[in-house]
Short mmCIF file of C-alpha atoms and ligand atoms in Angstrom, two decimals:
data_model
loop_
_atom_site.label_atom_id
_atom_site.label_comp_id
_atom_site.label_asym_id
_atom_site.label_seq_id
_atom_site.Cartn_x
_atom_site.Cartn_y
_atom_site.Cartn_z
CA MET A 300 10.00 -23.27 -3.29
CA LYS A 301 10.08 -26.33 -1.08
CA THR A 302 10.83 -25.54 2.55
CA SER A 303 8.21 -24.36 5.04
CA GLN A 304 10.25 -21.21 5.45
CA GLU A 305 10.05 -20.40 1.72
CA LEU A 306 6.34 -21.16 1.56
CA LEU A 307 5.60 -19.03 4.60
CA ARG A 308 7.66 -16.20 3.14
CA ALA A 309 5.53 -16.30 -0.01
CA TYR A 310 2.35 -16.31 2.10
CA TYR A 311 3.68 -13.33 4.09
CA PHE A 312 4.28 -11.29 0.93
CA LEU A 313 0.85 -12.13 -0.51
CA GLN A 314 -0.79 -10.99 2.69
CA LEU A 315 1.42 -7.92 2.96
CA ASN A 316 0.55 -6.95 -0.63
CA ARG A 317 -3.17 -7.23 0.06
CA ALA A 318 -3.12 -5.59 3.50
CA LEU A 319 -1.04 -2.70 2.18
CA GLU A 320 -3.59 -1.98 -0.55
CA GLU A 321 -6.47 -2.31 1.90
CA ARG A 322 -4.81 0.28 4.15
CA LEU A 323 -4.24 2.47 1.10
CA LEU A 324 -7.95 2.22 0.34
CA THR A 325 -8.70 3.66 3.77
CA PHE A 326 -6.23 6.48 3.13
CA TYR A 327 -7.86 7.03 -0.25
CA MET A 328 -11.33 7.30 1.26
CA GLN A 329 -9.96 9.72 3.85
CA ASN A 330 -8.71 11.85 0.95
CA LYS A 331 -5.11 11.32 1.99
CA VAL A 332 -3.99 9.77 -1.31
CA VAL A 333 -2.81 12.18 -3.98
CA GLY A 334 -4.17 10.97 -7.34
CA GLY A 335 -5.71 7.59 -8.11
CA LEU A 336 -5.39 4.29 -6.29
CA TYR A 337 -4.66 1.25 -8.47
CA ARG A 338 -5.18 -2.12 -6.87
CA SER A 339 -3.86 -5.59 -7.60
CA LEU A 340 -6.64 -7.39 -5.72
CA GLY A 341 -6.77 -10.95 -7.04
CA GLN A 342 -3.50 -10.58 -8.96
CA GLU A 343 -1.07 -10.69 -6.02
CA ALA A 344 0.27 -14.15 -6.85
CA ILE A 345 1.72 -12.81 -10.12
CA SER A 346 3.80 -10.02 -8.57
CA VAL A 347 4.90 -12.07 -5.59
CA GLY A 348 5.48 -15.35 -7.45
CA THR A 349 7.55 -13.79 -10.24
CA ALA A 350 9.64 -11.57 -7.94
CA LEU A 351 10.39 -14.45 -5.56
CA ALA A 352 11.68 -16.58 -8.43
CA MET A 353 14.23 -13.93 -9.46
CA GLN A 354 17.85 -13.68 -8.38
CA PRO A 355 18.91 -10.58 -6.44
CA GLN A 356 21.10 -9.43 -9.35
CA ASP A 357 18.21 -9.52 -11.86
CA TRP A 358 16.59 -6.33 -13.10
CA ILE A 359 12.89 -5.79 -12.50
CA ALA A 360 10.50 -3.05 -13.60
CA PRO A 361 7.26 -3.36 -11.62
CA LEU A 362 4.21 -1.52 -12.94
CA ILE A 363 1.24 -0.01 -11.13
CA ARG A 364 -0.30 -3.38 -10.16
CA ASN A 365 2.98 -4.87 -8.95
CA VAL A 366 3.20 -3.65 -5.39
CA GLY A 367 4.06 -7.22 -4.36
CA ALA A 368 7.20 -7.12 -6.51
CA PHE A 369 8.40 -3.94 -4.79
CA LEU A 370 7.87 -5.61 -1.41
CA VAL A 371 9.77 -8.75 -2.39
CA ARG A 372 12.64 -6.56 -3.63
CA GLY A 373 12.97 -5.03 -0.18
CA TYR A 374 10.80 -1.94 -0.26
CA ARG A 375 8.65 -1.42 2.83
CA PRO A 376 4.94 -0.63 3.00
CA ARG A 377 5.95 2.85 4.19
CA ASP A 378 7.58 3.46 0.80
CA LEU A 379 4.27 2.83 -0.97
CA PHE A 380 2.19 4.70 1.62
CA THR A 381 4.37 7.79 1.45
CA GLN A 382 4.53 7.65 -2.36
CA TYR A 383 0.75 7.50 -2.62
CA MET A 384 0.46 10.35 -0.10
CA ALA A 385 3.23 12.44 -1.75
CA LYS A 386 5.12 12.80 1.51
CA ALA A 387 8.68 14.12 1.82
CA THR A 388 9.82 10.76 3.22
CA SER A 389 8.80 8.83 0.08
CA PRO A 390 11.37 7.31 -2.29
CA THR A 391 10.85 10.29 -4.64
CA ALA A 392 10.68 12.76 -1.73
CA GLY A 393 7.12 13.66 -2.69
CA ARG A 394 7.98 14.58 -6.28
CA ASP A 395 6.10 11.70 -7.86
CA CYS A 396 3.26 9.43 -6.80
CA ASN A 397 2.19 5.79 -6.51
CA THR A 398 4.64 3.27 -7.99
CA HIS A 399 6.70 5.78 -9.95
CA PHE A 400 9.97 5.04 -8.25
CA GLY A 401 12.93 2.75 -8.55
CA ASP A 402 16.56 2.37 -7.57
CA CYS A 403 19.18 1.03 -9.96
CA SER A 404 21.38 -0.02 -7.04
CA ARG A 405 18.60 -2.47 -6.10
CA GLY A 406 17.98 -3.54 -9.68
CA VAL A 407 14.56 -1.86 -9.69
CA VAL A 408 13.79 0.27 -12.75
CA ALA A 409 11.10 2.93 -12.25
CA PRO A 410 8.06 2.56 -14.50
CA ILE A 411 7.00 4.76 -17.38
CA SER A 412 3.20 5.31 -17.58
CA MET A 413 2.89 4.88 -21.34
CA LEU A 414 1.69 1.33 -21.82
CA GLY A 415 4.29 -0.92 -23.40
CA ALA A 416 7.13 1.58 -23.02
CA MET A 417 8.96 -0.48 -20.42
CA ILE A 418 9.36 -3.37 -22.84
CA PRO A 419 11.99 -1.82 -25.15
CA VAL A 420 13.60 -0.23 -22.08
CA MET A 421 13.94 -3.56 -20.27
CA VAL A 422 15.04 -5.38 -23.42
CA GLY A 423 17.84 -2.79 -23.57
CA VAL A 424 18.62 -3.21 -19.88
CA GLY A 425 18.90 -6.97 -20.29
CA TRP A 426 20.94 -6.68 -23.47
CA GLY A 427 23.22 -4.07 -21.89
CA SER A 428 23.89 -6.38 -18.94
CA ARG A 429 24.79 -9.17 -21.35
CA LEU A 430 27.22 -6.87 -23.22
CA GLN A 431 28.85 -6.03 -19.90
CA GLY A 432 29.32 -9.74 -19.27
CA HIS A 433 26.83 -9.91 -16.40
CA ASP A 434 24.54 -12.81 -15.67
CA ARG A 435 21.41 -10.71 -15.19
CA VAL A 436 17.94 -11.14 -16.63
CA ALA A 437 15.55 -8.20 -17.05
CA LEU A 438 11.84 -8.72 -16.33
CA THR A 439 8.83 -6.50 -16.62
CA TYR A 440 5.06 -6.78 -16.78
CA ILE A 441 2.33 -5.82 -19.24
CA GLY A 442 -1.49 -5.84 -19.16
CA ASP A 443 -3.68 -7.35 -21.89
CA GLY A 444 -4.43 -3.84 -23.20
CA GLY A 445 -0.73 -3.01 -23.22
CA THR A 446 -0.04 -5.91 -25.59
CA SER A 447 -1.83 -3.95 -28.33
CA THR A 448 0.71 -1.12 -28.32
CA GLY A 449 3.44 -0.61 -30.88
CA ASP A 450 6.12 -0.70 -28.18
CA PHE A 451 5.04 -4.20 -27.19
CA HIS A 452 5.50 -5.53 -30.73
CA GLU A 453 8.67 -3.59 -31.51
CA GLY A 454 10.18 -4.51 -28.16
CA LEU A 455 9.43 -8.22 -28.45
CA ASN A 456 10.72 -8.37 -31.99
CA LEU A 457 13.97 -6.70 -30.98
CA ALA A 458 14.33 -8.98 -27.95
CA SER A 459 13.86 -12.05 -30.12
CA VAL A 460 16.29 -10.97 -32.86
CA TRP A 461 18.95 -10.01 -30.30
CA LYS A 462 18.22 -13.01 -28.03
CA ALA A 463 18.10 -10.57 -25.13
CA PRO A 464 17.91 -11.99 -21.57
CA PHE A 465 14.41 -10.68 -21.08
CA VAL A 466 11.21 -12.06 -19.54
CA LEU A 467 7.83 -10.48 -20.12
CA VAL A 468 4.99 -11.31 -17.75
CA ALA A 469 1.60 -10.54 -19.27
CA GLU A 470 -1.20 -10.19 -16.74
CA HIS A 471 -4.28 -11.19 -18.68
CA ASN A 472 -6.85 -9.78 -16.26
CA GLN A 473 -9.67 -9.65 -18.84
CA TYR A 474 -10.18 -5.88 -18.96
CA ALA A 475 -8.17 -2.88 -20.14
CA TYR A 476 -10.01 -0.14 -18.28
CA SER A 477 -13.58 -0.89 -19.55
CA THR A 478 -12.58 -2.85 -22.67
CA PRO A 479 -12.79 -6.66 -22.41
CA THR A 480 -10.02 -8.51 -24.23
CA GLY A 481 -12.45 -9.84 -26.85
CA LYS A 482 -13.18 -6.29 -28.00
CA GLN A 483 -9.56 -5.34 -28.68
CA MET A 484 -8.03 -8.47 -30.19
CA ALA A 485 -9.25 -11.39 -32.27
CA ILE A 486 -7.24 -14.00 -30.36
CA THR A 487 -7.92 -15.62 -26.99
CA ASP A 488 -4.37 -16.05 -25.74
CA LEU A 489 -1.81 -13.25 -25.49
CA ALA A 490 0.85 -15.95 -25.80
CA GLU A 491 0.12 -16.08 -29.54
CA ARG A 492 1.48 -12.58 -29.90
CA ALA A 493 4.86 -13.63 -28.48
CA ARG A 494 4.98 -16.80 -30.58
CA ALA A 495 4.60 -14.63 -33.67
CA TYR A 496 8.09 -13.31 -32.82
CA ALA A 497 9.46 -16.84 -32.23
CA ILE A 498 9.51 -16.29 -28.47
CA PRO A 499 8.62 -19.31 -26.32
CA ALA A 500 5.38 -18.50 -24.51
CA GLU A 501 3.69 -20.29 -21.65
CA ILE A 502 0.18 -19.88 -20.30
CA VAL A 503 -0.08 -20.03 -16.53
CA ASP A 504 -2.84 -19.89 -13.94
CA GLY A 505 -2.01 -16.45 -12.55
CA ASN A 506 -3.99 -17.12 -9.39
CA ASP A 507 -1.77 -20.06 -8.42
CA LEU A 508 1.36 -18.75 -6.74
CA LEU A 509 3.31 -21.99 -7.07
CA ALA A 510 2.49 -22.29 -10.78
CA VAL A 511 3.60 -18.69 -11.40
CA TYR A 512 6.79 -19.24 -9.40
CA ALA A 513 7.71 -22.43 -11.26
CA ALA A 514 6.97 -20.92 -14.68
CA THR A 515 9.06 -17.85 -13.86
CA GLN A 516 11.96 -20.09 -12.89
CA ARG A 517 11.73 -21.79 -16.29
CA ALA A 518 11.53 -18.42 -18.03
CA LEU A 519 14.55 -17.04 -16.18
CA GLU A 520 16.60 -20.15 -16.80
CA HIS A 521 15.85 -19.93 -20.51
CA ALA A 522 16.76 -16.24 -20.69
CA ARG A 523 19.86 -16.61 -18.50
CA SER A 524 21.23 -19.47 -20.57
CA GLY A 525 21.48 -17.23 -23.63
CA GLN A 526 18.49 -18.68 -25.50
CA GLY A 527 16.70 -15.34 -25.65
CA PRO A 528 13.47 -13.92 -24.27
CA TYR A 529 10.54 -15.78 -22.74
CA PHE A 530 6.89 -14.81 -22.37
CA LEU A 531 4.53 -15.80 -19.58
CA GLU A 532 0.81 -15.21 -19.92
CA CYS A 533 -0.80 -15.26 -16.49
CA LYS A 534 -4.57 -15.67 -16.69
CA THR A 535 -6.25 -13.73 -13.95
CA MET A 536 -9.00 -11.20 -13.24
CA ARG A 537 -8.94 -7.57 -12.23
CA MET A 538 -11.20 -7.68 -9.18
CA ARG A 539 -11.64 -3.90 -8.84
CA GLY A 540 -12.16 -1.08 -11.29
CA HIS A 541 -9.26 0.28 -13.30
CA ALA A 542 -8.60 2.42 -10.24
CA GLU A 543 -10.74 3.16 -7.20
CA HIS A 544 -12.61 5.99 -8.91
CA ASP A 545 -14.04 3.41 -11.34
CA ASP A 546 -16.85 1.22 -10.01
CA ALA A 547 -16.44 -1.26 -12.89
CA ARG A 548 -20.19 -1.50 -13.48
CA TYR A 549 -19.37 -2.79 -16.98
CA VAL A 550 -18.03 -6.07 -15.53
CA PRO A 551 -20.71 -8.79 -15.25
CA PRO A 552 -21.13 -9.62 -11.54
CA GLN A 553 -21.11 -13.38 -12.21
CA LEU A 554 -17.63 -13.08 -13.74
CA LEU A 555 -16.34 -11.51 -10.54
CA GLU A 556 -18.15 -14.16 -8.53
CA GLU A 557 -16.45 -16.93 -10.51
CA TRP A 558 -13.01 -15.44 -10.02
CA ARG A 559 -13.61 -14.72 -6.34
CA SER A 560 -13.76 -18.46 -5.78
CA ARG A 561 -10.24 -18.66 -7.29
CA ASP A 562 -8.75 -16.06 -4.97
CA PRO A 563 -4.96 -16.58 -5.01
CA ILE A 564 -4.48 -16.10 -1.27
CA ASP A 565 -7.35 -18.39 -0.23
CA ARG A 566 -6.06 -21.04 -2.60
CA PHE A 567 -2.47 -20.79 -1.41
CA ARG A 568 -3.56 -20.86 2.22
CA SER A 569 -5.61 -24.05 1.64
CA ARG A 570 -2.70 -25.75 -0.10
CA LEU A 571 -0.30 -24.81 2.68
CA LEU A 572 -2.61 -26.34 5.27
CA GLU A 573 -3.70 -29.40 3.29
CA GLU A 574 -0.67 -30.36 1.19
CA PHE A 575 2.39 -28.85 2.83
CA GLY A 576 1.76 -29.51 6.52
CA ILE A 577 1.79 -25.85 7.52
CA SER A 578 -0.24 -25.22 10.67
CA GLN A 579 -2.85 -22.55 11.27
CA ALA A 580 -0.65 -21.19 14.05
CA GLN A 581 2.21 -20.66 11.57
CA LEU A 582 -0.12 -18.74 9.25
CA ASP A 583 -1.46 -16.69 12.17
CA GLU A 584 2.08 -15.75 13.06
CA GLN A 585 2.67 -14.36 9.55
CA ASP A 586 -0.67 -12.54 9.62
CA ALA A 587 0.30 -10.90 12.91
CA ARG A 588 3.64 -9.73 11.42
CA VAL A 589 1.72 -8.17 8.53
CA VAL A 590 -0.71 -6.33 10.83
CA THR A 591 2.14 -4.93 12.95
CA LEU A 592 4.20 -3.73 10.00
CA ILE A 593 1.23 -2.15 8.22
CA GLN A 594 0.26 -0.29 11.38
CA GLN A 595 3.81 0.92 12.04
CA ASP A 596 4.33 2.07 8.48
CA ALA A 597 0.89 3.66 8.12
CA ASP A 598 1.62 5.69 11.27
CA PHE A 599 5.00 6.65 9.85
CA ALA A 600 3.40 7.86 6.60
CA GLU A 601 0.66 9.81 8.36
CA GLN A 602 3.17 11.53 10.61
CA SER A 603 5.53 12.34 7.75
CA PRO A 604 5.63 15.95 6.49
CA TYR A 605 4.87 17.09 2.97
CA PRO A 606 7.92 18.31 1.04
CA GLU A 607 8.94 21.95 1.05
CA GLY A 608 8.18 23.79 -2.18
CA SER A 609 11.86 24.72 -2.46
CA GLN A 610 12.70 21.00 -2.91
CA ALA A 611 10.37 20.51 -5.86
CA VAL A 612 12.93 20.48 -8.66
CA GLY A 613 15.72 18.68 -6.78
CA GLY A 614 16.78 15.59 -8.71
CA VAL A 615 14.71 16.68 -11.70
CA PHE A 616 17.22 18.80 -13.61
CA ALA A 617 20.97 18.25 -13.80
CA PRO A 618 22.80 20.79 -11.63
C1 LIG B 242 0.07 4.24 -24.63
C2 LIG B 242 -0.99 4.47 -23.60
N1 LIG B 242 -2.28 4.56 -23.95
C3 LIG B 242 -3.24 4.77 -23.00
C4 LIG B 242 -2.89 4.90 -21.68
C5 LIG B 242 -3.96 5.14 -20.62
N2 LIG B 242 -4.16 3.89 -19.85
C6 LIG B 242 -3.51 3.67 -18.71
S1 LIG B 242 -3.82 2.15 -18.07
C7 LIG B 242 -4.89 1.78 -19.34
C8 LIG B 242 -5.53 0.44 -19.40
C9 LIG B 242 -4.52 -0.63 -19.27
O1 LIG B 242 -5.07 -1.91 -19.45
P1 LIG B 242 -4.16 -3.18 -19.38
O2 LIG B 242 -2.92 -2.99 -20.18
O3 LIG B 242 -5.01 -4.34 -19.72
O4 LIG B 242 -3.66 -3.25 -17.86
P2 LIG B 242 -4.56 -3.37 -16.52
O5 LIG B 242 -5.00 -1.97 -16.17
O6 LIG B 242 -5.69 -4.28 -16.80
O7 LIG B 242 -3.61 -3.89 -15.49
C10 LIG B 242 -4.97 2.84 -20.22
C11 LIG B 242 -5.79 2.84 -21.45
C12 LIG B 242 -1.51 4.83 -21.36
N3 LIG B 242 -1.07 4.91 -20.08
N4 LIG B 242 -0.59 4.58 -22.30
#
């Protein structure tokens, strides 16, 4: 990521990710969201940085906190709004909610809710692509809590033994629901878990978009060249509750305060202005694009109908 155009594109997606979730919060408070609202506040650089580093042919499986990855892969805010509102115009036509959608023709694999379950799936997707002679890497995400599941360990072991073209991005955001990392594992770095399976593992500042982007490029290069899987641990902080129904009163306020000063968007903005010669006017232009698109797509979602009951099982059972 070197040109002004690339840097501004990354800034645009960070802002779009955040603005989309802020608009969703308003919908949630208006009781227009069906189910919970899961935010990625403070973690946007991970979704955006990793997805931007990927090639269009690569497979990606974004999870609930990876709205930014969906956006980079070409989904519009309206797709997320309508999903969260269970509207007929959503990617699942109102049959499923939030980020439970995907499209194999775009290389996006829909998530499974069971923590860790996407790891063996994506190891298989990557391995299958290799068997078919394709040059595609499969990437998915996991939370710190998710690294304690059996699927995580079985999946990583398999990936390592098979040398599957697979990248796992672990978002170490300090809490799994109300459990701090220190209360569910006796190690400090998730990277150690990958190293136990002989998988190269890097620890990255997850709130630094350029660091995440560069590390993902290294990871993809390694996996693409046939050397096997790669693990990235992105240190970050979950700045909201598990979902919006959770006020996260178990998180010490000073911890949030500390991480607020490391906000990934504020930091990227400062670097663009101070190190990369981007002007305030150029940033304002991107911000204005974000505001316009969010407004347009929020209107679209609000005006969209709910699905007809008769459509409920379409696409669910084989005809
Ligand atoms: C196997 C399994 N156990 C429990 C749950 C319920 N659950 C959903 S998210 C979550 C916490 C996840 O924490 P973490 O993996 O750290 O991700 P984060 O929410 O911090 O992004 C739990 C316990 C689940 N979805 N799957």
